[in-house]
């Protein structure tokens, strides 16, 4: 079964063809990131305009690279939320027209669930149930996964997402956007034990809060960095901040795995690209006798292969959307 996946929830426009939910035949990603850099974050109007300008070309390219005829497609699977509404609408409208023109079914997909599914692409076989952590620029959520149609939210961020905290800390240290990769690079040169930061406590054991640590970094920088021109001081802040966020993510995910009595942890989303997060997650899981899985780095960021793959699984379990498919922003 050939599924056309479409992802347009933020600043990436991606179209993919996936065979039988696992084999990626093409996965084209075009990003408008460069246009947002000078504003220090994604500008929704620019993002949706670029979605509109690129989606047909990206789709053409994905079909050509997959080496199949349009008529071979059996399903069109599209992200319908959460995300930026203007951007999502472009992908949804495009998917509806493909469905109508080719006479194939349409299926709306949740963006966070597709980030989890990235772990199952490329023939990877992971035993369920498990606990899944999605860490991206817009979300930080913990799920209990019993099946692709049985996903329970255990907790989520009460304020900023983890990726958003990386982005904001980078900005207040005078670095560019997106901040995650820049903080990761700078942190390699720093001492993570130099400054004692802490993530705020939450009433729910599996909820997160990252806006407090961002403010703590701001106050620390204002107090100590006035005359500190040497790079080492910045690297120490980056390393101490990154380590605290990573330790919080790992502690909560491992305790969720223990409380649900599962043996496997899945991680997904843009922050899952972070090498220090990957390394520490593998170490901590192993020490607790748990298995930990990450998608390959290129499948952690927004892409349509994860949307096509999850679409295949859900369709086989009877899910289908009508042409009235609308946005689901929460
Ligand atoms: O999943 P994603 O591509 O888009 C959303 O759905 O939000 O995630 C983007 C986020 C950004 O906040 C970016 O700073 C963060 O992922 N990110 C990273 C790294 N690479 C990307 N955060 C920490 N370390 C990285 N290496
Ligand atoms: Zn995402």
Tab-separated table of C-alpha atoms and ligand atoms in Angstrom:
chain	number	residue	atom	x	y	z
A	1	UNK	CA	0.000	0.000	0.000
A	2	UNK	CA	1.416	3.403	-1.048
A	3	UNK	CA	0.602	6.342	1.226
A	4	UNK	CA	1.206	9.989	0.349
A	5	UNK	CA	2.085	11.902	3.537
A	6	UNK	CA	1.798	15.689	3.842
A	7	UNK	CA	3.229	17.768	6.711
A	8	UNK	CA	2.848	21.559	6.897
A	9	UNK	CA	2.324	22.313	10.592
A	10	UNK	CA	4.998	25.007	10.939
A	11	UNK	CA	7.850	26.218	8.715
A	12	UNK	CA	8.603	22.919	6.944
A	13	UNK	CA	6.725	21.825	3.824
A	14	UNK	CA	7.140	18.091	3.439
A	15	UNK	CA	5.664	15.403	1.199
A	16	UNK	CA	6.581	11.718	1.323
A	17	UNK	CA	5.637	8.367	-0.165
A	18	UNK	CA	5.834	5.444	2.261
A	19	UNK	CA	5.181	1.814	1.355
A	20	UNK	CA	3.287	-0.372	3.851
A	21	UNK	CA	3.858	2.058	6.730
A	22	UNK	CA	7.596	1.330	6.996
A	23	UNK	CA	9.570	1.781	3.770
A	24	UNK	CA	10.336	5.392	2.873
A	25	UNK	CA	10.380	5.785	-0.931
A	26	UNK	CA	10.755	9.560	-0.746
A	27	UNK	CA	10.668	12.208	1.983
A	28	UNK	CA	11.171	15.729	0.638
A	29	UNK	CA	11.459	18.567	3.154
A	30	UNK	CA	11.600	22.242	2.210
A	31	UNK	CA	12.032	24.771	5.017
A	32	UNK	CA	11.374	28.519	5.186
A	33	UNK	CA	13.670	28.734	8.259
A	34	UNK	CA	16.125	31.149	6.587
A	35	UNK	CA	13.354	33.734	6.116
A	36	UNK	CA	12.451	33.678	9.831
A	37	UNK	CA	15.980	33.957	11.225
A	38	UNK	CA	16.150	37.743	11.222
A	39	UNK	CA	12.930	37.908	13.303
A	40	UNK	CA	14.275	35.508	15.957
A	41	UNK	CA	11.386	33.044	15.544
A	42	UNK	CA	8.827	31.719	13.079
A	43	UNK	CA	6.534	34.414	11.618
A	44	UNK	CA	3.221	32.607	10.911
A	45	UNK	CA	2.233	34.738	7.897
A	46	UNK	CA	5.590	34.161	6.188
A	47	UNK	CA	5.443	30.436	6.998
A	48	UNK	CA	1.976	29.947	5.472
A	49	UNK	CA	2.867	32.011	2.380
A	50	UNK	CA	5.909	29.790	1.795
A	51	UNK	CA	3.816	26.647	2.319
A	52	UNK	CA	1.525	27.848	-0.462
A	53	UNK	CA	4.393	28.668	-2.791
A	54	UNK	CA	6.266	25.384	-2.365
A	55	UNK	CA	3.796	22.572	-1.713
A	56	UNK	CA	3.080	21.625	-5.370
A	57	UNK	CA	6.796	21.509	-6.216
A	58	UNK	CA	7.614	19.454	-3.113
A	59	UNK	CA	4.788	17.007	-3.932
A	60	UNK	CA	5.955	16.652	-7.558
A	61	UNK	CA	9.463	15.966	-6.368
A	62	UNK	CA	8.286	13.351	-3.812
A	63	UNK	CA	6.263	11.440	-6.413
A	64	UNK	CA	9.102	11.537	-8.931
A	65	UNK	CA	11.686	10.385	-6.406
A	66	UNK	CA	9.424	7.544	-5.217
A	67	UNK	CA	9.347	6.276	-8.816
A	68	UNK	CA	5.616	5.527	-8.773
A	69	UNK	CA	2.673	6.744	-10.833
A	70	UNK	CA	0.112	9.003	-9.148
A	71	UNK	CA	-2.553	6.337	-9.738
A	72	UNK	CA	-0.571	3.906	-7.566
A	73	UNK	CA	-1.322	5.950	-4.415
A	74	UNK	CA	-3.852	4.334	-2.072
A	75	UNK	CA	-4.260	6.950	0.680
A	76	UNK	CA	-3.418	10.571	1.453
A	77	UNK	CA	-2.460	11.243	5.040
A	78	UNK	CA	-2.080	14.825	6.304
A	79	UNK	CA	-1.183	16.607	9.562
A	80	UNK	CA	-4.314	18.436	10.758
A	81	UNK	CA	-2.932	19.762	14.060
A	82	UNK	CA	-1.634	20.982	16.370
A	83	UNK	CA	0.416	23.678	14.641
A	84	UNK	CA	0.099	27.074	12.962
A	85	UNK	CA	-3.386	27.334	11.464
A	86	UNK	CA	-2.391	29.145	8.248
A	87	UNK	CA	0.347	26.599	7.545
A	88	UNK	CA	-1.821	23.588	8.405
A	89	UNK	CA	-4.622	24.829	6.123
A	90	UNK	CA	-2.322	24.738	3.095
A	91	UNK	CA	-1.437	21.064	3.657
A	92	UNK	CA	-5.021	20.077	4.459
A	93	UNK	CA	-6.438	21.807	1.361
A	94	UNK	CA	-3.762	20.251	-0.832
A	95	UNK	CA	-4.456	16.788	0.634
A	96	UNK	CA	-8.199	17.173	0.029
A	97	UNK	CA	-7.651	18.041	-3.613
A	98	UNK	CA	-5.346	15.026	-4.070
A	99	UNK	CA	-7.964	12.807	-2.430
A	100	UNK	CA	-10.730	14.208	-4.636
A	101	UNK	CA	-8.759	14.127	-7.897
A	102	UNK	CA	-7.380	10.609	-7.435
A	103	UNK	CA	-10.494	9.224	-5.721
A	104	UNK	CA	-8.484	7.904	-2.758
A	105	UNK	CA	-9.300	8.152	0.966
A	106	UNK	CA	-8.085	11.013	3.170
A	107	UNK	CA	-6.863	10.764	6.763
A	108	UNK	CA	-6.035	13.562	9.256
A	109	UNK	CA	-3.078	12.883	11.565
A	110	UNK	CA	-2.092	14.343	14.956
A	111	UNK	CA	1.358	15.969	14.736
A	112	UNK	CA	2.604	14.722	18.121
A	113	UNK	CA	1.526	11.144	17.422
A	114	UNK	CA	3.373	11.272	14.096
A	115	UNK	CA	6.568	12.373	15.916
A	116	UNK	CA	6.234	9.196	18.029
A	117	UNK	CA	5.642	7.102	14.896
A	118	UNK	CA	8.978	8.249	13.419
A	119	UNK	CA	10.461	5.549	15.679
A	120	UNK	CA	8.667	2.788	13.751
A	121	UNK	CA	9.822	3.740	10.235
A	122	UNK	CA	12.491	1.758	8.365
A	123	UNK	CA	11.278	-1.686	9.499
A	124	UNK	CA	12.004	-1.018	13.147
A	125	UNK	CA	10.091	-3.419	15.357
A	126	UNK	CA	9.319	-2.068	18.839
A	127	UNK	CA	7.174	-3.970	21.311
A	128	UNK	CA	4.201	-2.142	22.811
A	129	UNK	CA	3.143	-0.929	25.334
A	130	UNK	CA	5.686	1.786	25.941
A	131	UNK	CA	6.067	5.360	27.157
A	132	UNK	CA	6.789	8.089	24.586
A	133	UNK	CA	8.256	11.566	25.063
A	134	UNK	CA	7.690	14.204	22.372
A	135	UNK	CA	10.060	17.165	22.718
A	136	UNK	CA	9.750	19.865	20.089
A	137	UNK	CA	9.608	23.619	19.648
A	138	UNK	CA	5.883	23.681	20.355
A	139	UNK	CA	5.352	20.700	22.684
A	140	UNK	CA	6.741	18.641	25.515
A	141	UNK	CA	4.402	15.731	26.224
A	142	UNK	CA	4.576	12.281	27.771
A	143	UNK	CA	2.335	9.517	26.429
A	144	UNK	CA	1.423	5.953	27.336
A	145	UNK	CA	1.218	4.020	24.079
A	146	UNK	CA	-0.703	0.748	24.004
A	147	UNK	CA	-1.381	0.845	20.272
A	148	UNK	CA	-1.545	3.454	17.511
A	149	UNK	CA	-5.219	4.041	18.287
A	150	UNK	CA	-4.668	3.847	22.037
A	151	UNK	CA	-2.459	6.735	23.132
A	152	UNK	CA	-3.003	8.329	26.545
A	153	UNK	CA	-1.453	11.675	27.564
A	154	UNK	CA	0.338	11.316	30.905
A	155	UNK	CA	1.585	14.880	31.163
A	156	UNK	CA	2.697	17.939	29.242
A	157	UNK	CA	4.352	21.285	29.663
A	158	UNK	CA	2.395	23.854	31.630
A	159	UNK	CA	4.178	26.761	29.941
A	160	UNK	CA	7.108	26.724	27.480
A	161	UNK	CA	8.072	23.660	25.455
A	162	UNK	CA	11.634	22.324	25.877
A	163	UNK	CA	12.641	23.456	22.362
A	164	UNK	CA	11.119	26.863	23.008
A	165	UNK	CA	13.256	27.162	26.176
A	166	UNK	CA	16.397	26.353	24.136
A	167	UNK	CA	15.340	28.976	21.572
A	168	UNK	CA	14.621	31.658	24.193
A	169	UNK	CA	17.818	31.044	26.171
A	170	UNK	CA	19.847	31.260	22.949
A	171	UNK	CA	18.130	34.549	22.141
A	172	UNK	CA	18.830	36.083	25.543
A	173	UNK	CA	22.482	35.043	25.248
A	174	UNK	CA	22.561	36.960	21.964
A	175	UNK	CA	22.669	33.882	19.723
A	176	UNK	CA	20.602	33.154	16.590
A	177	UNK	CA	17.512	31.088	15.797
A	178	UNK	CA	16.763	28.201	16.137
A	179	UNK	CA	18.594	28.088	19.445
A	180	UNK	CA	18.624	24.332	20.100
A	181	UNK	CA	21.522	23.396	17.812
A	182	UNK	CA	23.491	26.539	18.827
A	183	UNK	CA	23.125	25.858	22.554
A	184	UNK	CA	24.124	22.224	21.993
A	185	UNK	CA	27.289	23.291	20.173
A	186	UNK	CA	28.247	25.915	22.756
A	187	UNK	CA	27.486	23.547	25.655
A	188	UNK	CA	30.195	21.154	24.420
A	189	UNK	CA	32.760	23.767	25.480
A	190	UNK	CA	31.211	24.445	28.896
A	191	UNK	CA	31.121	22.987	32.384
A	192	UNK	CA	27.615	21.688	33.077
A	193	UNK	CA	28.228	21.680	36.848
A	194	UNK	CA	29.318	25.296	37.004
A	195	UNK	CA	25.890	26.859	37.641
A	196	UNK	CA	23.061	25.289	39.646
A	197	UNK	CA	19.879	25.793	37.594
A	198	UNK	CA	16.628	24.019	38.402
A	199	UNK	CA	13.385	23.334	36.514
A	200	UNK	CA	10.260	24.448	38.394
A	201	UNK	CA	8.254	21.759	40.155
A	202	UNK	CA	4.805	20.796	38.845
A	203	UNK	CA	1.804	19.418	40.668
A	204	UNK	CA	1.349	16.612	38.102
A	205	UNK	CA	4.267	14.157	38.362
A	206	UNK	CA	4.519	13.918	34.554
A	207	UNK	CA	3.976	17.573	33.684
A	208	UNK	CA	6.836	19.925	32.808
A	209	UNK	CA	7.626	23.602	33.300
A	210	UNK	CA	10.494	25.360	31.526
A	211	UNK	CA	9.658	29.033	31.769
A	212	UNK	CA	11.206	29.333	35.277
A	213	UNK	CA	14.625	28.085	34.198
A	214	UNK	CA	14.572	30.468	31.246
A	215	UNK	CA	14.002	33.378	33.660
A	216	UNK	CA	16.722	32.023	35.991
A	217	UNK	CA	19.177	32.075	33.072
A	218	UNK	CA	18.136	35.641	32.263
A	219	UNK	CA	18.723	36.834	35.855
A	220	UNK	CA	22.019	34.953	36.067
A	221	UNK	CA	23.197	36.545	32.824
A	222	UNK	CA	22.115	40.027	33.951
A	223	UNK	CA	23.920	39.632	37.289
A	224	UNK	CA	27.109	37.959	36.108
A	225	UNK	CA	27.705	38.647	32.451
A	226	UNK	CA	27.983	42.446	32.460
A	227	UNK	CA	31.738	42.363	32.278
A	228	UNK	CA	32.264	38.751	31.337
A	229	UNK	CA	33.391	38.915	27.766
A	230	UNK	CA	35.132	35.577	27.609
A	231	UNK	CA	33.384	32.795	25.772
A	232	UNK	CA	33.872	30.299	28.611
A	233	UNK	CA	31.264	32.043	30.782
A	234	UNK	CA	28.643	31.707	28.001
A	235	UNK	CA	29.566	28.086	27.387
A	236	UNK	CA	29.118	27.310	31.105
A	237	UNK	CA	25.616	28.825	31.078
A	238	UNK	CA	24.678	26.843	27.944
A	239	UNK	CA	26.026	23.583	29.385
A	240	UNK	CA	24.430	24.059	32.827
A	241	UNK	CA	21.059	25.004	31.311
A	242	UNK	CA	21.093	22.130	28.786
A	243	UNK	CA	22.062	19.549	31.405
A	244	UNK	CA	19.260	20.622	33.769
A	245	UNK	CA	16.595	20.453	31.040
A	246	UNK	CA	17.872	17.063	29.839
A	247	UNK	CA	17.969	15.597	33.370
A	248	UNK	CA	14.380	16.727	34.002
A	249	UNK	CA	13.153	15.185	30.735
A	250	UNK	CA	14.918	11.902	31.514
A	251	UNK	CA	13.846	11.685	35.183
A	252	UNK	CA	10.169	12.213	34.379
A	253	UNK	CA	10.171	9.847	31.414
A	254	UNK	CA	11.857	7.068	33.377
A	255	UNK	CA	9.478	7.459	36.297
A	256	UNK	CA	6.533	7.343	33.851
A	257	UNK	CA	7.948	4.090	32.429
A	258	UNK	CA	8.237	2.654	35.953
A	259	UNK	CA	4.750	3.735	36.933
A	260	UNK	CA	3.244	2.170	33.778
A	261	UNK	CA	5.471	-0.926	34.173
A	262	UNK	CA	6.723	-0.777	30.578
A	263	UNK	CA	10.167	-1.800	29.309
A	264	UNK	CA	10.536	0.623	26.396
A	265	UNK	CA	10.837	4.377	25.984
A	266	UNK	CA	10.418	6.208	22.663
A	267	UNK	CA	11.597	9.772	22.112
A	268	UNK	CA	10.724	12.065	19.177
A	269	UNK	CA	10.492	15.707	18.045
A	270	UNK	CA	13.101	18.330	17.127
A	271	UNK	CA	14.902	18.385	20.500
A	272	UNK	CA	15.523	14.626	20.110
A	273	UNK	CA	18.238	15.603	17.599
A	274	UNK	CA	20.340	16.742	20.591
A	275	UNK	CA	23.299	14.366	20.968
A	276	UNK	CA	23.709	14.962	24.708
A	277	UNK	CA	20.006	14.140	25.256
A	278	UNK	CA	20.374	10.948	23.214
A	279	UNK	CA	23.555	9.868	25.012
A	280	UNK	CA	22.185	10.532	28.525
A	281	UNK	CA	18.824	8.880	27.722
A	282	UNK	CA	20.576	5.704	26.525
A	283	UNK	CA	22.801	5.629	29.631
A	284	UNK	CA	19.978	6.255	32.113
A	285	UNK	CA	17.593	3.753	30.473
A	286	UNK	CA	20.256	1.052	30.398
A	287	UNK	CA	21.012	1.604	34.082
A	288	UNK	CA	17.315	1.030	34.863
A	289	UNK	CA	16.987	-2.011	32.586
A	290	UNK	CA	14.862	-0.136	30.024
A	291	UNK	CA	15.155	0.011	26.228
A	292	UNK	CA	15.285	3.463	24.715
A	293	UNK	CA	14.601	4.345	21.058
A	294	UNK	CA	15.194	7.492	19.024
A	295	UNK	CA	14.437	7.957	15.305
A	296	UNK	CA	17.442	8.773	13.092
A	297	UNK	CA	18.162	12.505	13.483
A	298	UNK	CA	16.621	13.538	10.133
A	299	UNK	CA	13.325	11.894	11.139
A	300	UNK	CA	13.172	13.754	14.493
A	301	UNK	CA	12.502	17.080	12.763
A	302	UNK	CA	9.194	17.764	10.988
A	303	UNK	CA	8.808	15.463	7.981
A	304	UNK	CA	5.997	13.779	6.054
A	305	UNK	CA	7.281	10.179	6.197
A	306	UNK	CA	6.111	9.932	9.816
A	307	UNK	CA	2.671	11.222	8.731
A	308	UNK	CA	2.405	8.702	5.898
A	309	UNK	CA	3.587	5.846	8.141
A	310	UNK	CA	1.110	6.543	10.928
A	311	UNK	CA	-1.630	7.086	8.322
A	312	UNK	CA	-1.064	3.548	7.036
A	313	UNK	CA	-1.388	2.034	10.533
A	314	UNK	CA	-4.519	4.000	11.449
A	315	UNK	CA	-6.203	3.365	8.081
A	316	UNK	CA	-5.648	-0.368	8.503
A	317	UNK	CA	-7.403	-0.084	11.844
A	318	UNK	CA	-10.441	1.517	10.221
A	319	UNK	CA	-9.718	5.239	10.613
A	320	UNK	CA	-10.714	7.563	7.782
A	321	UNK	CA	-11.564	11.277	7.489
A	322	UNK	CA	-14.189	13.002	5.366
A	323	UNK	CA	-13.532	15.860	2.944
A	324	UNK	CA	-14.853	18.069	5.746
A	325	UNK	CA	-11.584	17.423	7.690
A	326	UNK	CA	-10.715	20.533	9.696
A	327	UNK	CA	-7.931	21.848	11.916
A	328	UNK	CA	-7.428	20.433	15.387
A	329	UNK	CA	-5.350	22.986	17.201
A	330	UNK	CA	-5.097	21.245	20.614
B	1	LIG	O1	9.813	19.122	15.917
B	1	LIG	P1	10.334	20.400	15.404
B	1	LIG	O2	11.117	20.366	14.112
B	1	LIG	O3	9.185	21.440	15.203
B	1	LIG	C1	8.088	21.506	16.070
B	1	LIG	O4	7.136	20.698	15.889
B	1	LIG	O5	8.165	22.369	16.995
B	1	LIG	O6	11.260	21.050	16.580
B	1	LIG	C2	11.913	22.278	16.467
B	1	LIG	C3	12.596	22.564	17.803
B	1	LIG	C4	13.199	23.973	17.917
B	1	LIG	O7	12.783	24.572	19.135
B	1	LIG	C5	14.711	23.716	17.934
B	1	LIG	O8	15.462	24.653	18.681
B	1	LIG	C6	14.772	22.348	18.592
B	1	LIG	O9	13.672	21.646	18.039
B	1	LIG	N1	16.033	21.665	18.277
B	1	LIG	C7	16.956	21.344	19.205
B	1	LIG	C8	18.059	20.786	18.499
B	1	LIG	N2	17.739	20.786	17.154
B	1	LIG	C9	16.496	21.323	17.049
B	1	LIG	N3	16.969	21.484	20.538
B	1	LIG	C10	18.064	21.075	21.211
B	1	LIG	N4	19.154	20.556	20.596
B	1	LIG	C11	19.195	20.398	19.247
B	1	LIG	N5	20.274	19.884	18.655
B	2	LIG	ZN1	7.131	18.878	15.113
